[in-house]
Tab-separated table of C-alpha atoms and ligand atoms in Angstrom:
chain	number	residue	atom	x	y	z
A	8	UNK	CA	21.042	16.912	-13.274
A	9	UNK	CA	22.681	13.495	-13.450
A	10	UNK	CA	22.277	10.546	-11.083
A	11	UNK	CA	25.619	10.316	-9.291
A	12	UNK	CA	24.953	7.880	-6.461
A	13	UNK	CA	22.298	5.417	-5.323
A	14	UNK	CA	22.171	4.340	-1.696
A	15	UNK	CA	20.027	1.544	-0.304
A	16	UNK	CA	19.108	1.261	3.372
A	17	UNK	CA	17.648	-1.920	4.839
A	18	UNK	CA	15.954	-0.854	8.093
A	19	UNK	CA	14.354	-3.088	10.698
A	20	UNK	CA	12.398	-2.759	13.928
A	21	UNK	CA	11.262	-5.389	16.407
A	22	UNK	CA	7.675	-5.320	17.605
A	23	UNK	CA	6.553	-5.501	21.210
A	24	UNK	CA	3.449	-7.474	20.267
A	25	UNK	CA	3.565	-9.764	17.196
A	26	UNK	CA	0.599	-9.361	14.861
A	27	UNK	CA	-0.986	-11.887	12.536
A	28	UNK	CA	-3.393	-12.178	9.641
A	29	UNK	CA	-4.804	-15.069	7.632
A	30	UNK	CA	-1.406	-16.111	6.245
A	31	UNK	CA	1.374	-15.303	8.698
A	32	UNK	CA	2.424	-13.699	11.960
A	33	UNK	CA	5.224	-11.120	12.277
A	34	UNK	CA	7.380	-9.971	15.187
A	35	UNK	CA	9.499	-7.503	13.191
A	36	UNK	CA	9.188	-5.138	10.261
A	37	UNK	CA	11.776	-4.765	7.508
A	38	UNK	CA	11.784	-2.117	4.791
A	39	UNK	CA	14.187	-1.193	2.007
A	40	UNK	CA	14.634	2.548	1.483
A	41	UNK	CA	16.264	4.003	-1.630
A	42	UNK	CA	18.127	7.301	-1.814
A	43	UNK	CA	19.001	8.725	-5.230
A	44	UNK	CA	21.619	11.512	-5.180
A	45	UNK	CA	22.496	13.782	-8.124
A	46	UNK	CA	25.663	15.613	-9.165
A	47	UNK	CA	24.060	18.830	-7.822
A	48	UNK	CA	23.846	17.296	-4.337
A	49	UNK	CA	20.036	17.117	-4.464
A	50	UNK	CA	18.537	13.795	-3.374
A	51	UNK	CA	15.207	11.975	-3.183
A	52	UNK	CA	13.885	9.076	-1.140
A	53	UNK	CA	11.739	6.090	-2.019
A	54	UNK	CA	10.536	2.878	-0.437
A	55	UNK	CA	10.078	-0.713	-1.601
A	56	UNK	CA	7.396	-3.146	-0.386
A	57	UNK	CA	8.491	-6.758	0.032
A	58	UNK	CA	11.517	-8.702	1.362
A	59	UNK	CA	14.036	-5.924	2.046
A	60	UNK	CA	17.256	-7.947	1.785
A	61	UNK	CA	16.287	-9.535	-1.545
A	62	UNK	CA	15.070	-6.248	-3.051
A	63	UNK	CA	18.280	-4.621	-1.828
A	64	UNK	CA	20.317	-6.968	-4.035
A	65	UNK	CA	18.125	-6.122	-7.054
A	66	UNK	CA	18.461	-2.369	-6.452
A	67	UNK	CA	22.166	-2.373	-5.655
A	68	UNK	CA	23.526	-5.025	-8.017
A	69	UNK	CA	21.199	-4.698	-10.981
A	70	UNK	CA	19.419	-1.365	-11.407
A	71	UNK	CA	21.730	1.133	-9.701
A	72	UNK	CA	24.731	0.616	-12.026
A	73	UNK	CA	22.426	0.820	-15.065
A	74	UNK	CA	20.966	4.256	-14.281
A	75	UNK	CA	24.053	6.105	-13.028
A	76	UNK	CA	24.664	9.176	-15.179
A	77	UNK	CA	21.052	9.379	-16.438
A	78	UNK	CA	19.094	12.656	-16.213
A	79	UNK	CA	17.311	12.356	-12.845
A	80	UNK	CA	14.340	14.455	-14.022
A	81	UNK	CA	13.479	12.044	-16.850
A	82	UNK	CA	11.435	9.686	-14.701
A	83	UNK	CA	9.681	7.929	-17.590
A	84	UNK	CA	12.904	7.447	-19.557
A	85	UNK	CA	14.583	5.921	-16.493
A	86	UNK	CA	11.563	3.711	-15.768
A	87	UNK	CA	11.508	2.286	-19.285
A	88	UNK	CA	15.275	1.749	-19.181
A	89	UNK	CA	15.011	-0.234	-15.931
A	90	UNK	CA	11.962	-2.151	-17.144
A	91	UNK	CA	13.470	-3.219	-20.475
A	92	UNK	CA	16.793	-4.121	-18.862
A	93	UNK	CA	15.123	-6.831	-16.760
A	94	UNK	CA	12.090	-7.643	-18.908
A	95	UNK	CA	13.380	-11.043	-20.035
A	96	UNK	CA	13.437	-12.448	-16.508
A	97	UNK	CA	11.584	-10.079	-14.172
A	98	UNK	CA	8.213	-8.950	-15.490
A	99	UNK	CA	6.890	-9.048	-11.915
A	100	UNK	CA	8.109	-9.722	-8.389
A	101	UNK	CA	10.784	-8.302	-6.152
A	102	UNK	CA	12.744	-6.720	-8.992
A	103	UNK	CA	9.699	-4.620	-9.852
A	104	UNK	CA	9.597	-3.669	-6.166
A	105	UNK	CA	13.161	-2.340	-6.584
A	106	UNK	CA	12.071	-0.336	-9.657
A	107	UNK	CA	9.189	1.036	-7.535
A	108	UNK	CA	11.448	2.392	-4.778
A	109	UNK	CA	13.872	3.955	-7.257
A	110	UNK	CA	10.991	5.534	-9.174
A	111	UNK	CA	9.452	6.906	-5.946
A	112	UNK	CA	12.836	8.440	-5.009
A	113	UNK	CA	13.030	10.074	-8.455
A	114	UNK	CA	9.565	11.649	-7.999
A	115	UNK	CA	10.623	12.992	-4.597
A	116	UNK	CA	13.846	14.297	-6.151
A	117	UNK	CA	12.050	15.936	-9.083
A	118	UNK	CA	9.746	17.726	-6.655
A	119	UNK	CA	12.739	19.089	-4.743
A	120	UNK	CA	14.441	20.116	-7.994
A	121	UNK	CA	11.385	22.018	-9.286
A	122	UNK	CA	10.054	23.277	-5.928
A	123	UNK	CA	6.791	21.352	-6.429
A	124	UNK	CA	4.972	18.729	-4.361
A	125	UNK	CA	4.409	15.280	-5.852
A	126	UNK	CA	0.686	16.086	-6.224
A	127	UNK	CA	1.642	19.211	-8.209
A	128	UNK	CA	3.794	16.986	-10.413
A	129	UNK	CA	0.900	14.530	-10.803
A	130	UNK	CA	-1.281	17.260	-12.255
A	131	UNK	CA	-2.765	19.025	-9.239
A	132	UNK	CA	-4.918	18.334	-6.207
A	133	UNK	CA	-8.684	17.778	-6.276
A	134	UNK	CA	-8.682	17.961	-2.468
A	135	UNK	CA	-6.528	19.309	0.391
A	136	UNK	CA	-7.482	16.532	2.796
A	137	UNK	CA	-7.725	12.884	1.807
A	138	UNK	CA	-10.215	10.959	3.982
A	139	UNK	CA	-8.704	7.863	5.533
A	140	UNK	CA	-9.624	4.580	7.152
A	141	UNK	CA	-7.849	2.844	10.008
A	142	UNK	CA	-6.359	-0.539	9.187
A	143	UNK	CA	-5.914	-2.746	12.239
A	144	UNK	CA	-7.658	-5.525	14.104
A	145	UNK	CA	-4.877	-7.988	13.300
A	146	UNK	CA	-4.964	-11.373	14.979
A	147	UNK	CA	-2.995	-12.044	18.173
A	148	UNK	CA	-1.946	-15.273	19.785
A	149	UNK	CA	-4.731	-15.719	22.359
A	150	UNK	CA	-7.931	-17.775	22.788
A	151	UNK	CA	-10.559	-16.850	20.187
A	152	UNK	CA	-13.131	-15.555	22.679
A	153	UNK	CA	-10.586	-13.110	24.133
A	154	UNK	CA	-9.307	-12.230	20.683
A	155	UNK	CA	-12.786	-11.351	19.462
A	156	UNK	CA	-13.356	-9.018	22.402
A	157	UNK	CA	-9.955	-7.377	22.053
A	158	UNK	CA	-10.470	-6.771	18.301
A	159	UNK	CA	-13.835	-5.121	18.951
A	160	UNK	CA	-12.257	-2.992	21.704
A	161	UNK	CA	-9.495	-1.938	19.330
A	162	UNK	CA	-12.025	-0.909	16.657
A	163	UNK	CA	-14.109	1.027	19.194
A	164	UNK	CA	-10.950	2.866	20.324
A	165	UNK	CA	-10.336	4.032	16.726
A	166	UNK	CA	-13.937	5.215	16.447
A	167	UNK	CA	-13.550	7.135	19.730
A	168	UNK	CA	-10.429	8.835	18.399
A	169	UNK	CA	-12.356	10.042	15.363
A	170	UNK	CA	-11.990	7.437	12.608
A	171	UNK	CA	-15.197	7.116	10.603
A	172	UNK	CA	-13.985	4.184	8.511
A	173	UNK	CA	-11.896	1.119	9.283
A	174	UNK	CA	-10.899	-2.278	7.965
A	175	UNK	CA	-10.822	-5.563	9.851
A	176	UNK	CA	-8.980	-8.787	9.100
A	177	UNK	CA	-10.877	-11.972	8.305
A	178	UNK	CA	-9.713	-15.331	6.956
A	179	UNK	CA	-8.819	-16.995	10.271
A	180	UNK	CA	-11.579	-19.602	10.099
A	181	UNK	CA	-15.189	-19.326	8.966
A	182	UNK	CA	-16.950	-19.576	12.385
A	183	UNK	CA	-14.617	-16.969	13.916
A	184	UNK	CA	-14.848	-14.685	10.897
A	185	UNK	CA	-18.649	-14.763	11.003
A	186	UNK	CA	-18.770	-13.917	14.714
A	187	UNK	CA	-16.264	-11.106	14.199
A	188	UNK	CA	-18.124	-9.539	11.250
A	189	UNK	CA	-21.389	-9.467	13.256
A	190	UNK	CA	-19.769	-8.287	16.528
A	191	UNK	CA	-18.003	-5.406	14.770
A	192	UNK	CA	-21.205	-4.174	13.168
A	193	UNK	CA	-23.115	-4.429	16.464
A	194	UNK	CA	-20.389	-2.429	18.255
A	195	UNK	CA	-20.061	0.168	15.481
A	196	UNK	CA	-23.470	0.655	13.805
A	197	UNK	CA	-22.517	3.952	12.148
A	198	UNK	CA	-18.928	3.258	11.095
A	199	UNK	CA	-17.857	2.463	7.547
A	200	UNK	CA	-16.475	-1.071	7.855
A	201	UNK	CA	-14.514	-3.170	5.368
A	202	UNK	CA	-13.045	-6.670	5.593
A	203	UNK	CA	-9.792	-8.098	4.192
A	204	UNK	CA	-9.088	-11.845	3.993
A	205	UNK	CA	-5.615	-11.610	2.398
A	206	UNK	CA	-6.672	-14.235	-0.201
A	207	UNK	CA	-7.680	-16.822	2.415
A	208	UNK	CA	-10.896	-18.220	0.924
A	209	UNK	CA	-11.987	-20.600	-1.786
A	210	UNK	CA	-15.015	-19.562	-3.835
A	211	UNK	CA	-17.804	-21.113	-1.690
A	212	UNK	CA	-16.286	-19.601	1.471
A	213	UNK	CA	-15.856	-16.207	-0.189
A	214	UNK	CA	-19.500	-16.211	-1.341
A	215	UNK	CA	-20.670	-17.129	2.166
A	216	UNK	CA	-18.577	-14.415	3.826
A	217	UNK	CA	-19.357	-11.885	1.081
A	218	UNK	CA	-23.094	-12.347	1.582
A	219	UNK	CA	-22.704	-11.909	5.340
A	220	UNK	CA	-20.715	-8.704	4.730
A	221	UNK	CA	-23.534	-7.518	2.446
A	222	UNK	CA	-26.116	-8.242	5.122
A	223	UNK	CA	-24.165	-6.170	7.651
A	224	UNK	CA	-23.544	-3.300	5.259
A	225	UNK	CA	-19.765	-3.576	4.871
A	226	UNK	CA	-18.257	-1.193	2.339
A	227	UNK	CA	-15.891	-3.556	0.503
A	228	UNK	CA	-14.472	-7.096	0.565
A	229	UNK	CA	-10.699	-7.050	0.047
A	230	UNK	CA	-8.612	-9.910	-1.379
A	231	UNK	CA	-11.359	-12.509	-0.929
A	232	UNK	CA	-9.641	-14.936	-3.341
A	233	UNK	CA	-6.139	-15.875	-4.459
A	234	UNK	CA	-4.580	-13.502	-6.999
A	235	UNK	CA	-3.790	-16.641	-9.015
A	236	UNK	CA	-7.497	-17.417	-9.529
A	237	UNK	CA	-8.657	-14.423	-11.512
A	238	UNK	CA	-11.437	-16.403	-13.190
A	239	UNK	CA	-13.199	-16.829	-9.813
A	240	UNK	CA	-13.575	-13.120	-9.066
A	241	UNK	CA	-16.416	-12.528	-11.531
A	242	UNK	CA	-18.335	-15.485	-10.101
A	243	UNK	CA	-17.973	-14.046	-6.602
A	244	UNK	CA	-18.914	-10.507	-7.658
A	245	UNK	CA	-22.093	-11.814	-9.331
A	246	UNK	CA	-23.268	-13.181	-5.966
A	247	UNK	CA	-22.670	-10.099	-3.776
A	248	UNK	CA	-23.445	-6.403	-4.068
A	249	UNK	CA	-20.530	-4.916	-2.131
A	250	UNK	CA	-17.420	-4.067	-4.195
A	251	UNK	CA	-14.684	-6.676	-4.486
A	252	UNK	CA	-11.235	-5.100	-4.184
A	253	UNK	CA	-7.764	-6.507	-4.729
A	254	UNK	CA	-4.377	-5.698	-6.249
A	255	UNK	CA	-1.747	-5.337	-3.523
A	256	UNK	CA	0.014	-8.437	-4.965
A	257	UNK	CA	-0.155	-7.144	-8.539
A	258	UNK	CA	2.254	-5.013	-10.515
A	259	UNK	CA	2.480	-2.852	-13.637
A	260	UNK	CA	-0.162	-1.863	-16.171
A	261	UNK	CA	0.253	-5.291	-17.748
A	262	UNK	CA	-0.561	-7.174	-14.546
A	263	UNK	CA	-3.474	-4.870	-13.742
A	264	UNK	CA	-4.811	-5.209	-17.291
A	265	UNK	CA	-5.369	-8.911	-16.620
A	266	UNK	CA	-6.925	-8.185	-13.232
A	267	UNK	CA	-9.299	-5.553	-14.599
A	268	UNK	CA	-10.282	-7.737	-17.558
A	269	UNK	CA	-11.307	-10.501	-15.149
A	270	UNK	CA	-14.422	-8.307	-14.653
A	271	UNK	CA	-14.765	-9.303	-11.019
A	272	UNK	CA	-12.990	-6.434	-9.264
A	273	UNK	CA	-14.570	-3.034	-8.650
A	274	UNK	CA	-11.630	-1.255	-6.970
A	275	UNK	CA	-7.970	-2.027	-7.678
A	276	UNK	CA	-5.364	-1.493	-4.969
A	277	UNK	CA	-1.842	-1.000	-6.370
A	278	UNK	CA	0.892	-0.370	-3.800
A	279	UNK	CA	3.091	2.521	-4.959
A	280	UNK	CA	6.138	0.881	-3.346
A	281	UNK	CA	5.540	-2.347	-5.283
A	282	UNK	CA	3.401	-1.883	-8.426
A	283	UNK	CA	6.188	-0.129	-10.346
A	284	UNK	CA	6.282	3.177	-8.422
A	285	UNK	CA	4.309	6.412	-8.863
A	286	UNK	CA	5.075	6.507	-12.616
A	287	UNK	CA	3.454	3.134	-13.165
A	288	UNK	CA	0.641	3.755	-10.651
A	289	UNK	CA	-0.523	6.708	-12.764
A	290	UNK	CA	-0.655	4.491	-15.854
A	291	UNK	CA	-2.545	1.824	-13.892
A	292	UNK	CA	-5.017	4.496	-12.761
A	293	UNK	CA	-5.595	5.619	-16.334
A	294	UNK	CA	-6.207	2.024	-17.352
A	295	UNK	CA	-8.690	1.609	-14.472
A	296	UNK	CA	-10.488	4.819	-15.406
A	297	UNK	CA	-10.911	3.617	-18.986
A	298	UNK	CA	-12.682	0.552	-17.562
A	299	UNK	CA	-14.895	2.604	-15.236
A	300	UNK	CA	-13.259	1.611	-11.954
A	301	UNK	CA	-11.121	3.382	-9.334
A	302	UNK	CA	-7.577	2.782	-8.089
A	303	UNK	CA	-7.102	3.200	-4.320
A	304	UNK	CA	-3.591	2.293	-3.129
A	305	UNK	CA	-2.638	-0.388	-0.668
A	306	UNK	CA	-0.438	1.352	1.916
A	307	UNK	CA	2.063	-0.313	4.217
A	308	UNK	CA	5.481	0.571	5.562
A	309	UNK	CA	6.879	4.029	6.269
A	310	UNK	CA	5.929	7.675	5.800
A	311	UNK	CA	7.354	7.614	2.262
A	312	UNK	CA	4.728	5.213	0.951
A	313	UNK	CA	2.024	6.934	3.030
A	314	UNK	CA	2.991	10.303	1.512
A	315	UNK	CA	3.120	8.866	-2.017
A	316	UNK	CA	-0.375	7.367	-1.600
A	317	UNK	CA	-1.705	10.633	-0.121
A	318	UNK	CA	-0.493	12.583	-3.177
A	319	UNK	CA	-1.889	9.900	-5.470
A	320	UNK	CA	-5.344	10.108	-3.867
A	321	UNK	CA	-5.263	13.915	-3.678
A	322	UNK	CA	-4.911	13.895	-7.453
A	323	UNK	CA	-7.455	11.125	-8.083
A	324	UNK	CA	-10.513	11.947	-10.163
A	325	UNK	CA	-13.310	9.695	-8.979
A	326	UNK	CA	-14.680	7.533	-11.782
A	327	UNK	CA	-17.406	8.497	-12.687
A	328	UNK	CA	-17.354	12.117	-11.566
A	329	UNK	CA	-20.262	13.824	-9.830
A	330	UNK	CA	-20.793	16.942	-7.703
A	331	UNK	CA	-21.072	15.014	-4.430
A	332	UNK	CA	-18.378	12.462	-4.957
A	333	UNK	CA	-17.882	9.205	-3.111
A	334	UNK	CA	-14.715	9.422	-0.971
A	335	UNK	CA	-11.605	7.492	-1.978
A	336	UNK	CA	-10.230	6.428	1.394
A	337	UNK	CA	-6.506	6.384	2.174
A	338	UNK	CA	-5.344	3.269	4.022
A	339	UNK	CA	-3.772	4.254	7.356
A	340	UNK	CA	-2.264	1.287	9.178
A	341	UNK	CA	-2.588	1.731	12.953
A	342	UNK	CA	-0.546	-1.308	14.070
A	343	UNK	CA	2.753	-0.856	15.884
A	344	UNK	CA	5.385	0.468	13.471
A	345	UNK	CA	8.435	2.443	14.707
A	346	UNK	CA	9.606	2.710	11.067
A	347	UNK	CA	6.517	4.828	10.396
A	348	UNK	CA	6.325	6.639	13.729
A	349	UNK	CA	9.961	7.209	14.803
A	350	UNK	CA	12.158	7.241	11.688
A	351	UNK	CA	10.935	10.592	10.316
A	352	UNK	CA	11.315	14.178	11.523
A	353	UNK	CA	8.558	15.421	9.177
A	354	UNK	CA	5.501	13.183	8.701
A	355	UNK	CA	2.132	13.200	6.961
A	356	UNK	CA	-0.394	14.884	9.256
A	357	UNK	CA	-3.205	12.319	9.663
A	358	UNK	CA	-6.138	12.054	12.052
A	359	UNK	CA	-9.638	10.605	11.933
A	360	UNK	CA	-10.691	13.291	9.439
A	361	UNK	CA	-8.022	12.311	6.967
A	362	UNK	CA	-4.509	13.111	5.764
A	363	UNK	CA	-3.497	16.693	5.019
A	364	UNK	CA	-1.815	16.611	1.635
A	365	UNK	CA	1.827	17.718	2.119
A	366	UNK	CA	2.544	20.975	0.287
A	367	UNK	CA	6.339	21.138	0.609
A	368	UNK	CA	8.478	19.993	-2.343
A	369	UNK	CA	8.668	16.297	-3.216
A	370	UNK	CA	6.842	13.752	-1.086
A	371	UNK	CA	6.891	16.232	1.807
A	372	UNK	CA	8.263	13.953	4.530
A	373	UNK	CA	11.785	13.889	5.991
A	374	UNK	CA	13.991	11.089	7.294
A	375	UNK	CA	15.796	11.623	10.597
A	376	UNK	CA	19.358	10.574	9.683
A	377	UNK	CA	20.309	9.709	13.297
A	378	UNK	CA	17.279	7.430	13.539
A	379	UNK	CA	18.189	5.876	10.220
A	380	UNK	CA	21.471	4.712	11.765
A	381	UNK	CA	19.571	3.320	14.734
A	382	UNK	CA	17.313	1.148	12.550
A	383	UNK	CA	19.999	0.271	9.989
A	384	UNK	CA	20.626	-3.391	9.155
A	385	UNK	CA	22.740	-2.988	6.021
A	386	UNK	CA	23.307	-0.104	3.647
A	387	UNK	CA	24.974	0.058	0.232
A	388	UNK	CA	26.303	2.798	-1.994
A	389	UNK	CA	26.725	2.659	-5.779
A	390	UNK	CA	28.465	5.526	-7.556
B	16	LIG	MG1	-5.005	-5.906	2.152
């Protein structure tokens, strides 16, 4: 089964309400999708996280011509071939995002070829339903007093629709963040809450916010510090009891090795559309397990990445194991996203109780080809 053609699809949607976080504000979403097609006509789909037009060039111009004709079922052989071909100048960054999308498409394809789901291919499911948390509460352009109320209302609406866990955004400014952390806990005394600053704080700020999160029983503190300042994480973790999590900006086992060895991170969060793909995510998970910590993916984008993360968590063995295990929560972004909600004819079935692990072959989701044309910005074909 040889790779005969690789298509890339840059898709875009415009958002009715722009959303913001500690770094930026967005009024559109862009994603690069990868389709790998074999000489048997079978194909698989993957997704890349990051700047779609730049990753498209890497996938189309660099990797696609190099893997044509390779055996599509040999996912590790293809991964190593792509990795070594760009190792001298792209050990991390958008080119690794391109590898990730191609690798995800190959896992989907292999599942279709063998009649197995991606979780079957990953070694089997520990669970049929993966518990999830709602990601939302992004900042909007409005006065802070109104914003605070609207964020609390949004969180309460998720709780009413059944979500038992959710994650808020912090990192706007310290006084606002502190009010928000307290207001959320007062409004939702029994909900599992987490906070994500998207690397907005310096160490003294992160300690201050981390201790407030501890006081209000938050479940984890995500990206408190810059990924460039690994030496600060241990100092932060020594001053708080809640787990420090990070990793959505990191890639490959080599990048995560450095992160884990910083000794300041209790949960790592590789994105399967960015860290090197499902092949590399499994290696990262093994590395994490050997250090006594868990890998819980960052999830953004379309149903492809959501499905990949669902399979990954269905097959996750909690480190350390016990009879009544602590849940590993799937990230389920609830912000406006037509590329997640309209582009697919078959989706991952998710509600407040969690995501049902797809059982059909491959990732178990299906693109609506007519919709693909509707969202298309630019597509390429290499054969
Ligand atoms: Mg995050």
